[in-house]
PDB file of C-alpha atoms in Angstrom:
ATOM      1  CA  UNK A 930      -2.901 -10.744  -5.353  1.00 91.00           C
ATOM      2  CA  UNK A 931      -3.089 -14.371  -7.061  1.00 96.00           C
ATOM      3  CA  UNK A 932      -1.160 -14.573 -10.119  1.00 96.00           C
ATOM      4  CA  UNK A 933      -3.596 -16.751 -12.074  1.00 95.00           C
ATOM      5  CA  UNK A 934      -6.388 -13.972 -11.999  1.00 96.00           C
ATOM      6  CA  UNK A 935      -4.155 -11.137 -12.968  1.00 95.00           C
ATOM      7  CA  UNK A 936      -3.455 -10.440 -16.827  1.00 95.00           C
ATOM      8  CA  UNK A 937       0.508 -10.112 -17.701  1.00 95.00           C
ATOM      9  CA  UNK A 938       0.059  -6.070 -17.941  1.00 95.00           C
ATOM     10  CA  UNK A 939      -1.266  -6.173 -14.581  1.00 94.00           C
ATOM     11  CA  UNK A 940       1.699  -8.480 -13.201  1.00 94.00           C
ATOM     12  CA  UNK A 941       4.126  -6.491 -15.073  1.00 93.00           C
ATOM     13  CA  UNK A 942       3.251  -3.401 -12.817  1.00 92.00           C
ATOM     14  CA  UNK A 943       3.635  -5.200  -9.374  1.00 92.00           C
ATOM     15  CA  UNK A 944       6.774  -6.262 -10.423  1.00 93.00           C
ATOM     16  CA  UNK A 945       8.338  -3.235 -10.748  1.00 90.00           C
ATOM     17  CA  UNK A 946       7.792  -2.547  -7.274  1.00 89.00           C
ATOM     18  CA  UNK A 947       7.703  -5.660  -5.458  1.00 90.00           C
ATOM     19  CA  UNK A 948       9.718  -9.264  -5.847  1.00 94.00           C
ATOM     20  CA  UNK A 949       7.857 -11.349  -3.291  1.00 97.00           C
ATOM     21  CA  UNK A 950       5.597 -14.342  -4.118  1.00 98.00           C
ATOM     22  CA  UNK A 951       3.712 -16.896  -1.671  1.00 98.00           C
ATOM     23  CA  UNK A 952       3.718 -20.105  -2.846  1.00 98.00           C
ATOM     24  CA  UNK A 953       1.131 -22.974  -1.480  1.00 98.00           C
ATOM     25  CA  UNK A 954       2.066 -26.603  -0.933  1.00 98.00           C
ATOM     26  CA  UNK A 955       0.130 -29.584   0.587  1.00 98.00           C
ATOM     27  CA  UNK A 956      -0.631 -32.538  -0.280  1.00 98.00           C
ATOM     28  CA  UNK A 957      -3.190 -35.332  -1.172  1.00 98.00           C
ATOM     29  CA  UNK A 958      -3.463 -37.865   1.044  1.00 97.00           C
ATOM     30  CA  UNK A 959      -5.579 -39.316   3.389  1.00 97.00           C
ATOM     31  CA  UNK A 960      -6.334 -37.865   6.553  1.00 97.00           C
ATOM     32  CA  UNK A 961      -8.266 -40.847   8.569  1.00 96.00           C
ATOM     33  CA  UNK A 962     -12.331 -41.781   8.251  1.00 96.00           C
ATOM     34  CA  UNK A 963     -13.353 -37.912   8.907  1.00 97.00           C
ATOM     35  CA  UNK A 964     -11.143 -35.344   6.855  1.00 97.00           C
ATOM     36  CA  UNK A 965     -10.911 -35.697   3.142  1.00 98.00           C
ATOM     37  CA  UNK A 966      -7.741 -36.438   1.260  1.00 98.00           C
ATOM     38  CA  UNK A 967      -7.230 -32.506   0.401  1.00 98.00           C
ATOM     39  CA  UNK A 968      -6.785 -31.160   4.207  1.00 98.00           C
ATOM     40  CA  UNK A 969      -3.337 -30.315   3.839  1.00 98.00           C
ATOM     41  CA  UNK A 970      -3.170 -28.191   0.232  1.00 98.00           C
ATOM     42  CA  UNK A 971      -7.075 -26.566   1.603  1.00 98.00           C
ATOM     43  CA  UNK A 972      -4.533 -25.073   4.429  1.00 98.00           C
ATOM     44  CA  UNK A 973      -1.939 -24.398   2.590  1.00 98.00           C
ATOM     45  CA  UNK A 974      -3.832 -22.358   0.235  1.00 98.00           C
ATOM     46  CA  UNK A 975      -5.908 -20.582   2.621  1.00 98.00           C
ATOM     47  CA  UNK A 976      -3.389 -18.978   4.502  1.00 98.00           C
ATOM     48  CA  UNK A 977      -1.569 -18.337   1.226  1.00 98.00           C
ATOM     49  CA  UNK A 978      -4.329 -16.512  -0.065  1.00 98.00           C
ATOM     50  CA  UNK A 979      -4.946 -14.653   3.024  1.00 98.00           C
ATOM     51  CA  UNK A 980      -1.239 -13.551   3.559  1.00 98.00           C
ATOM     52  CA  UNK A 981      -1.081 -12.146   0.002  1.00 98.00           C
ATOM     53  CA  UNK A 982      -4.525 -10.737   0.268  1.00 97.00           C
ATOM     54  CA  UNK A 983      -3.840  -8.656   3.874  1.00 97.00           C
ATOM     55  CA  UNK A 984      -0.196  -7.461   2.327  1.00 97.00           C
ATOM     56  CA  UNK A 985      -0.545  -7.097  -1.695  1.00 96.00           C
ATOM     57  CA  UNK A 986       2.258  -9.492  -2.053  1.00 97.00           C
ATOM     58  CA  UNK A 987       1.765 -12.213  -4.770  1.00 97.00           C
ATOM     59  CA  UNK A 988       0.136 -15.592  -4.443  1.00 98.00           C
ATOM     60  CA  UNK A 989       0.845 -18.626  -7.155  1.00 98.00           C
ATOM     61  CA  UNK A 990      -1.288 -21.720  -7.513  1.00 98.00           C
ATOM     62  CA  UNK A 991      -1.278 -24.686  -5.196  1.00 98.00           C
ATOM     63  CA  UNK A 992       0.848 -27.388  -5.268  1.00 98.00           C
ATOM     64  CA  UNK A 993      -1.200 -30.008  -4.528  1.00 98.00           C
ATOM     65  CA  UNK A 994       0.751 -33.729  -4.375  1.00 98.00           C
ATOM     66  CA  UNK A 995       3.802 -33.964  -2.137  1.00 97.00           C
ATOM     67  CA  UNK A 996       6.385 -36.255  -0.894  1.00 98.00           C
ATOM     68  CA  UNK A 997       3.545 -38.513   0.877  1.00 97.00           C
ATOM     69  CA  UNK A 998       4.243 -42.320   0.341  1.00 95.00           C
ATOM     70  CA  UNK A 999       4.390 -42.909   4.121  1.00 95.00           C
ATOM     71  CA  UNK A1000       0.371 -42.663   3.233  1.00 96.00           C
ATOM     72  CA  UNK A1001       0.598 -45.132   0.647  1.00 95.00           C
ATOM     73  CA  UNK A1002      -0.984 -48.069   2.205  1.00 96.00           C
ATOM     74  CA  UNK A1003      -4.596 -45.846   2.432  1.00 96.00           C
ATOM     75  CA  UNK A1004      -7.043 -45.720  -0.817  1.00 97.00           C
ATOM     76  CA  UNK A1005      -6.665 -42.482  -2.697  1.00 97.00           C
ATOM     77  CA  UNK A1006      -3.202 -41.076  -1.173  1.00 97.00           C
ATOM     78  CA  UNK A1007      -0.698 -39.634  -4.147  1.00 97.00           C
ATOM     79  CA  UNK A1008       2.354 -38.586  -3.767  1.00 97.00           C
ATOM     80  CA  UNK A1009       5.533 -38.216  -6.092  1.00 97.00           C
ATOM     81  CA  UNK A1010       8.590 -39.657  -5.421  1.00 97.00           C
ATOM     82  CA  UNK A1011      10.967 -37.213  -3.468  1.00 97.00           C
ATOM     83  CA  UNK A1012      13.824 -35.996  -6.077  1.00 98.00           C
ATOM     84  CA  UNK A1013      10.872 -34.921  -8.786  1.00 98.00           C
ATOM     85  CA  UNK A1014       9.201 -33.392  -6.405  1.00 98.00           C
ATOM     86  CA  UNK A1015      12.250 -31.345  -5.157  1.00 98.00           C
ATOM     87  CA  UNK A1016      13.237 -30.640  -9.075  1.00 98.00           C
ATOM     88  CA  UNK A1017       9.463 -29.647  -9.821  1.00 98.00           C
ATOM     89  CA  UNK A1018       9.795 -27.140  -7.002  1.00 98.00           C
ATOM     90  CA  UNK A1019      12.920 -25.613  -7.836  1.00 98.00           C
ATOM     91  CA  UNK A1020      11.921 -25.682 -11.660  1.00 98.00           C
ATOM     92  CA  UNK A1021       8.859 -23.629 -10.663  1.00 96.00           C
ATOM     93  CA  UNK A1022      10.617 -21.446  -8.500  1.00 98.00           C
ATOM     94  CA  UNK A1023      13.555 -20.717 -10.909  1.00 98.00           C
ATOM     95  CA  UNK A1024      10.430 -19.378 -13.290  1.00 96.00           C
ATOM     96  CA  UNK A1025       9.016 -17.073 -11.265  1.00 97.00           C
ATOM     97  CA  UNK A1026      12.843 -16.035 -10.683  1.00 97.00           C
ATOM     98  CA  UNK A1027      12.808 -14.883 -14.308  1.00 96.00           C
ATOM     99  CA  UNK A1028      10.027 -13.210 -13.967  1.00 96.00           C
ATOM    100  CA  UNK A1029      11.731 -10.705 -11.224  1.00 95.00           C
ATOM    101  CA  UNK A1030      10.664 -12.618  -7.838  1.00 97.00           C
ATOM    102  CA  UNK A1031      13.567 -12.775  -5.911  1.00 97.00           C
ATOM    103  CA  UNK A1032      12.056 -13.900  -2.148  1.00 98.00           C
ATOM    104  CA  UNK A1033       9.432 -16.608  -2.020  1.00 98.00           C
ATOM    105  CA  UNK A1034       7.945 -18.298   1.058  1.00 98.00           C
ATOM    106  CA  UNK A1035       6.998 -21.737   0.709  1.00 98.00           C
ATOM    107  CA  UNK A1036       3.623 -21.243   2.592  1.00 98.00           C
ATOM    108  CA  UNK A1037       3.077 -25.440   3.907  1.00 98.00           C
ATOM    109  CA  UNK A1038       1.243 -27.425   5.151  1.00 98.00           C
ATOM    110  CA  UNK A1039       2.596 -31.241   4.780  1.00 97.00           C
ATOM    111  CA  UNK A1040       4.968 -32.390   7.021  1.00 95.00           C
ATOM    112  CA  UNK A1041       6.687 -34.548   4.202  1.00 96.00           C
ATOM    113  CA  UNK A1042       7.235 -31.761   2.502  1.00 98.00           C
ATOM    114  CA  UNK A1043       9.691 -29.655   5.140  1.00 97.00           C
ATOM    115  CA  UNK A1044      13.144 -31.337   4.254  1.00 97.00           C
ATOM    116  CA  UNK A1045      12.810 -31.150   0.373  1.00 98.00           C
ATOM    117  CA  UNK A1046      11.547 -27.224   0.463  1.00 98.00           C
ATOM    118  CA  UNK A1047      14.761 -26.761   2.579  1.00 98.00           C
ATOM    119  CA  UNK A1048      17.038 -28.512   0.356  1.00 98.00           C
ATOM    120  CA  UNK A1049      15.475 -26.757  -3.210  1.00 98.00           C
ATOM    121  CA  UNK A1050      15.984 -23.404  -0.736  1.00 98.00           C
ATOM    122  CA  UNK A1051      19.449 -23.791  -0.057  1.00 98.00           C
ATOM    123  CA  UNK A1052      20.195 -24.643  -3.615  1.00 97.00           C
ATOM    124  CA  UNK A1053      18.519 -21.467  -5.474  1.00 98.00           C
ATOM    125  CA  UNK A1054      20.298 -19.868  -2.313  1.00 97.00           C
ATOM    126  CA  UNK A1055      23.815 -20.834  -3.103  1.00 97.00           C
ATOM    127  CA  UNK A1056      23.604 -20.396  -6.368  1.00 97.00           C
ATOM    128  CA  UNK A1057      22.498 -16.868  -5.472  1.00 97.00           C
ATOM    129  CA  UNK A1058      18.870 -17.261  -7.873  1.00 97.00           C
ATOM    130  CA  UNK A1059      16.505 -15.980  -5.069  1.00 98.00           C
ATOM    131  CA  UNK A1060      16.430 -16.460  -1.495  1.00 98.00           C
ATOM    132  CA  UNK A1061      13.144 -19.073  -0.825  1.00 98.00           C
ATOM    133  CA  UNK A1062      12.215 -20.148   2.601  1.00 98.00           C
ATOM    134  CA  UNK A1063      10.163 -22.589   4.335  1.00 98.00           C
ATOM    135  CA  UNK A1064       7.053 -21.815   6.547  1.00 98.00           C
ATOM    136  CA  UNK A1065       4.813 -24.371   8.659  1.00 97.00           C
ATOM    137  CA  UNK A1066       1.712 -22.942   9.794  1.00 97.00           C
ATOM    138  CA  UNK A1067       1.618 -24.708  13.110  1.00 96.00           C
ATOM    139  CA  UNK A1068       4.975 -24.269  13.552  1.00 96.00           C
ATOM    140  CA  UNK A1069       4.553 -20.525  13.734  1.00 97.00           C
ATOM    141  CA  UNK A1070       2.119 -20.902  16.543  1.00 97.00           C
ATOM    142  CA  UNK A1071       3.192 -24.016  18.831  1.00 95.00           C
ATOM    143  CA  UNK A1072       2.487 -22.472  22.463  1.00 96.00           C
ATOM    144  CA  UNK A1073      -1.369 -22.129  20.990  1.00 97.00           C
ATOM    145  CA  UNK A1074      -1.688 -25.605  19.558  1.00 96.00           C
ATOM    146  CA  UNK A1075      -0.364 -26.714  22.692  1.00 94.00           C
ATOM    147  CA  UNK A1076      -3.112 -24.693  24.851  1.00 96.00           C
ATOM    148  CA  UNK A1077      -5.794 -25.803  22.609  1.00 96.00           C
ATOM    149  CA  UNK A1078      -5.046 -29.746  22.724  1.00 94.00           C
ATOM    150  CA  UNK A1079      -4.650 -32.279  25.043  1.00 88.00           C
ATOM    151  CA  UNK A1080      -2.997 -34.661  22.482  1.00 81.00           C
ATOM    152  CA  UNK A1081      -3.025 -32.540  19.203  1.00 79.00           C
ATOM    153  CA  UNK A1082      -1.568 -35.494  17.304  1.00 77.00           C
ATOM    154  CA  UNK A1083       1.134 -35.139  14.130  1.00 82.00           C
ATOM    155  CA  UNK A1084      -1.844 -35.806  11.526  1.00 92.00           C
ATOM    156  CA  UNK A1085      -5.217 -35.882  11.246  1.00 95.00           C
ATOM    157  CA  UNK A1086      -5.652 -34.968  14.557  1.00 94.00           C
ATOM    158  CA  UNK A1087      -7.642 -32.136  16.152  1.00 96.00           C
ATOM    159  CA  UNK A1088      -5.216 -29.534  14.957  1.00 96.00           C
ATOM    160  CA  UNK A1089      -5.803 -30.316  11.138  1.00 97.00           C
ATOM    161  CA  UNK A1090      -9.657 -31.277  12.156  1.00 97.00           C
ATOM    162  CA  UNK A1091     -10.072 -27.841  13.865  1.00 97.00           C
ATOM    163  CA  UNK A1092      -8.570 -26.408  10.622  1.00 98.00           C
ATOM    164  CA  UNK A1093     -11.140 -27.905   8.275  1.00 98.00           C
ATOM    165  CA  UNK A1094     -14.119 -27.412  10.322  1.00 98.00           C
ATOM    166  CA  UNK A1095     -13.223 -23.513  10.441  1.00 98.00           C
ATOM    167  CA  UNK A1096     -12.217 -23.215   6.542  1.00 98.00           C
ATOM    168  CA  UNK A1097     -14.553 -25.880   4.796  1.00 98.00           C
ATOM    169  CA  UNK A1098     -16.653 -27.279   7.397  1.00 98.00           C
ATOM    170  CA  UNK A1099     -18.938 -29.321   4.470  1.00 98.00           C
ATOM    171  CA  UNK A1100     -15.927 -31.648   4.258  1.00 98.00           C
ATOM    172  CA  UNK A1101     -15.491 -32.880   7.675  1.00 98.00           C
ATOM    173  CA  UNK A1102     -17.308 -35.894   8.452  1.00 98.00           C
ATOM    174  CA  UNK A1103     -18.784 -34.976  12.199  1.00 96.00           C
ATOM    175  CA  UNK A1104     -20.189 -38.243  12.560  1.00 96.00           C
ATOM    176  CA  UNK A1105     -16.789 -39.995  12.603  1.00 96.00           C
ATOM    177  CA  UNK A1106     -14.749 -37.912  14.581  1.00 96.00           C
ATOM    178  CA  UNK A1107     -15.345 -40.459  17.747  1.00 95.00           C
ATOM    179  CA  UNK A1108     -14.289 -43.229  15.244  1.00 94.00           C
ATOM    180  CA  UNK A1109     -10.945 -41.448  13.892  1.00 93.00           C
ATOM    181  CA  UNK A1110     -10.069 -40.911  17.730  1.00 92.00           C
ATOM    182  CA  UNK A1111     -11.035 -44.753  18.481  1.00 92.00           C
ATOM    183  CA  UNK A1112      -9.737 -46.325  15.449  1.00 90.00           C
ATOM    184  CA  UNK A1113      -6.726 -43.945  15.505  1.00 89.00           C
ATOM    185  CA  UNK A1114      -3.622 -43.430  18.031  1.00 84.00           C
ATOM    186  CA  UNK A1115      -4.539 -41.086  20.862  1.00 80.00           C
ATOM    187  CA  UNK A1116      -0.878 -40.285  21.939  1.00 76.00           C
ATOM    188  CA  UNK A1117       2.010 -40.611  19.462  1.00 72.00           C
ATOM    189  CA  UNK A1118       4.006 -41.942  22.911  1.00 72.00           C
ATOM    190  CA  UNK A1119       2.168 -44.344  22.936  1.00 73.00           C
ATOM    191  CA  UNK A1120       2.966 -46.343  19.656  1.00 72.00           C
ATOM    192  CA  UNK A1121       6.883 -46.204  20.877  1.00 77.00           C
ATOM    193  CA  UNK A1122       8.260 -45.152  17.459  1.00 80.00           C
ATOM    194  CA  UNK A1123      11.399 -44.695  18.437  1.00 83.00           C
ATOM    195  CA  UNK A1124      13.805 -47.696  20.710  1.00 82.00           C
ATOM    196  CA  UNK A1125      17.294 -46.725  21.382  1.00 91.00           C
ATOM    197  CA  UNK A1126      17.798 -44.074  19.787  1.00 88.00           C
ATOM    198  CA  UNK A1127      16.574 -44.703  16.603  1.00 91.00           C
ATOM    199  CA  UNK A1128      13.281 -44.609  14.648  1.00 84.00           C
ATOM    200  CA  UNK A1129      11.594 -47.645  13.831  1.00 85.00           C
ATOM    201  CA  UNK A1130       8.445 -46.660  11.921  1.00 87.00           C
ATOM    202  CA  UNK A1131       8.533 -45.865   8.320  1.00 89.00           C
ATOM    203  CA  UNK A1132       4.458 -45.936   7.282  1.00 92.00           C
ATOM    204  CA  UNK A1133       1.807 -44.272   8.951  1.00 91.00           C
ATOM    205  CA  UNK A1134       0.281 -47.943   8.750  1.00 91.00           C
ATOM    206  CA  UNK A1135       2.908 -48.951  10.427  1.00 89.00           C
ATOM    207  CA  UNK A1136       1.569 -47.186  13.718  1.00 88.00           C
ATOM    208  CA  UNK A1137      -2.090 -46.380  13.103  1.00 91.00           C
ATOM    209  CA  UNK A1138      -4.859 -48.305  12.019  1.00 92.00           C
ATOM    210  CA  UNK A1139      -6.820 -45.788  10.472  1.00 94.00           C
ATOM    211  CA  UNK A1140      -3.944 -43.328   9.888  1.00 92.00           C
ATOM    212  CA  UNK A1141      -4.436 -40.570  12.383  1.00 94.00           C
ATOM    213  CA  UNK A1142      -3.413 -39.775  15.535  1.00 91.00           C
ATOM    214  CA  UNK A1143      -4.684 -37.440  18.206  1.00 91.00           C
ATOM    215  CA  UNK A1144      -8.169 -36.936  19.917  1.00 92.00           C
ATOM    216  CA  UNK A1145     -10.309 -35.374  16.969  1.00 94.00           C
ATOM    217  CA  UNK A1146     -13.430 -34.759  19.642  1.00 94.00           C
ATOM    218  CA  UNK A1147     -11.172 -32.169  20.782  1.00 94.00           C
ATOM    219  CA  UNK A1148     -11.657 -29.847  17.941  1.00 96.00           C
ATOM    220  CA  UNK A1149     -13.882 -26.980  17.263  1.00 97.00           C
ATOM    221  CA  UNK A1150     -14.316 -24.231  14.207  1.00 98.00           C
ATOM    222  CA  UNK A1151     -13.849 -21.917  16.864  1.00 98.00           C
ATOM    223  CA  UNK A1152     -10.352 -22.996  17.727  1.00 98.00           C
ATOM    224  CA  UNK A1153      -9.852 -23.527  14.063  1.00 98.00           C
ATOM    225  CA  UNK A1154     -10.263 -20.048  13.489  1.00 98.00           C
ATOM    226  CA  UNK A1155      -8.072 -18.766  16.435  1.00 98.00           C
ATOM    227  CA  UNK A1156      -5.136 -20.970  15.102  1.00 98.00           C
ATOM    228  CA  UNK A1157      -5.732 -19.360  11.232  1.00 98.00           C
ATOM    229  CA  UNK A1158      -5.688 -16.254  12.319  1.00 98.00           C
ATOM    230  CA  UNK A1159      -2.582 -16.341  14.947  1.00 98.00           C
ATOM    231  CA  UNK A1160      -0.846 -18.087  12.394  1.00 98.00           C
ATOM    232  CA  UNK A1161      -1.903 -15.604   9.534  1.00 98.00           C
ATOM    233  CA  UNK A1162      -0.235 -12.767  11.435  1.00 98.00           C
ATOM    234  CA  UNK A1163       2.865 -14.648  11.539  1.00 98.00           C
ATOM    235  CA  UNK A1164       2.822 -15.319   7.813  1.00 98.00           C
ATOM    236  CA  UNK A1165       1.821 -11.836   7.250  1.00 98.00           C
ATOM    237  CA  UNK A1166       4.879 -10.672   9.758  1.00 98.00           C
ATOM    238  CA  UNK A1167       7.264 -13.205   8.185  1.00 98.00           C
ATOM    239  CA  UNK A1168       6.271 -11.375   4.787  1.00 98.00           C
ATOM    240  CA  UNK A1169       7.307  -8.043   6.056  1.00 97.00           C
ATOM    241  CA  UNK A1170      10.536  -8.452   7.266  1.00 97.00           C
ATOM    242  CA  UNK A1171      11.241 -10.753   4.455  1.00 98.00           C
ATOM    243  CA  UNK A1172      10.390  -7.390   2.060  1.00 96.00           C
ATOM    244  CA  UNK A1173      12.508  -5.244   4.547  1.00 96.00           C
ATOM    245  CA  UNK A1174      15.553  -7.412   4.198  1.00 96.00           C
ATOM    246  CA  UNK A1175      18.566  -6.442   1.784  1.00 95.00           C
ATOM    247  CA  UNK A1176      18.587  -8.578  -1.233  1.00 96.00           C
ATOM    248  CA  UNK A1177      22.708  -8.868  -0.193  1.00 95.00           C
ATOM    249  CA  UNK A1178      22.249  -9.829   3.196  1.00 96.00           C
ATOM    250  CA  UNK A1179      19.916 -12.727   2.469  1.00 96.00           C
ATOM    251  CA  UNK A1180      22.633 -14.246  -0.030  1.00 96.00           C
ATOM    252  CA  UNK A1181      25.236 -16.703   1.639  1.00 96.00           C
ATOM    253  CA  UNK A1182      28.427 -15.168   3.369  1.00 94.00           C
ATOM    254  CA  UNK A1183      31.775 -14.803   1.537  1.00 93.00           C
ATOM    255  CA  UNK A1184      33.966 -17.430   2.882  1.00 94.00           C
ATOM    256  CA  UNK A1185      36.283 -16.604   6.297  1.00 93.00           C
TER     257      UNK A1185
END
């Protein structure tokens, strides 16, 4: 069910049996010579949408700019600085709280994102509003991306290429996939981000020329689809035992 399609009557009746919304995040930023700038909230809302369609459970809009300005230095990337986009979150969330939602899954697809969805979680946690989590799509499925890549690459890389070509395959620029591989990083060991201990990269720029990494040749639709929908069934799984959980147990533990 997506929220924005539904009239308030119509909302009002799934809320008096269910308390569970999905809520997409991704960003807008670039994604190297062959993806366009709106690969990560396309995901995002895709498996979103497919989650809540396969369960019943409730879908809001997409939150489309993140915490991206390790993009900054390529044409088109926005991004909002990190606390706004952590008190926009829990602002949003908090109204869908008063509503009578009192589980919500974070359904991303930005890395940027991860930290500041688990901080605004914890806080609606301990304060005992609703219980929100955080959910990567790739992370559900790592042993897959794994079998399906060679070098899968952080961003832009086949993963996210595979991705697009399976859910808008108009937007991917086939032409330059050879160029985002050659212009890109092929191995993210290879750019030795980290020395001692420590990590010495800030910017995307700062280790790519054309801001991806990965071999993007590697992808496929077909593999696309295989990763959207192994991942889907997680999601859809996740949803389930989130709805089978006691509202109690999901609230933080008295102290010893």
């Amino acid at each position: 069910m997506y929220i924005a399609d539904e009239t308030w009557p119509e909302l009002g009746d799934y809320l008096e049996d269910e308390s569970i919304a999905l809520v997409p995040l991704g960003s807008t930023e670039q994604h190297g010579p062959h993806l366009p700038l709106a690969t990560d909230h396309i995901i995002a809302e895709a498996y979103a949408r497919e989650a809540a369609e396969r369960t019943g459970y409730l879908c809001t809009p997409t939150i489309n700019i993140g915490v991206s300005p390790h993009h900054r230095q390529f044409h088109g990337t926005m991004w909002v600085d990190a606390p706004t986009f952590r008190n926009y979150v829990e602002s949003f969330t908090r109204n869908l709280a008063y509503h009578g939602i009192d589980r919500v899954i974070y359904v991303n697809a930005h890395g940027g994102n991860v930290e500041h969805l688990r901080e605004v979680g914890r806080h609606l946690r301990d304060e005992e509003v609703l219980y929100a989590i955080e959910w990567m799509w790739n992370d559900s499925i790592p042993d897959l991306v794994d079998d399906l890549f060679d070098q899968n690459g952080p961003h832009g890389g086949p993963k996210e290429t595979a991705m697009i070509q399976h859910l808008r395959p108009e937007l991917v620029r086939e032409d330059r996939l050879e160029d985002a591989r050659d212009g890109g990083l092929k191995s993210i060991d290879e750019a030795e981000t980290t020395k001692f201990g420590a990590r010495t990269f800030y910017d995307a720029a700062d280790n790519t020329d054309n801001g991806v990494l990965g071999d993007q040749t590697d992808a496929t639709a077909e593999k696309g689809e295989q990763m959207f929908e192994e991942a889907t069934a997680q999601l859809v799984k996740l949803c389930e035992w989130l709805d089978s959980q006691d509202f109690q147990d999901l609230m933080p533990k008295k102290h010893v």
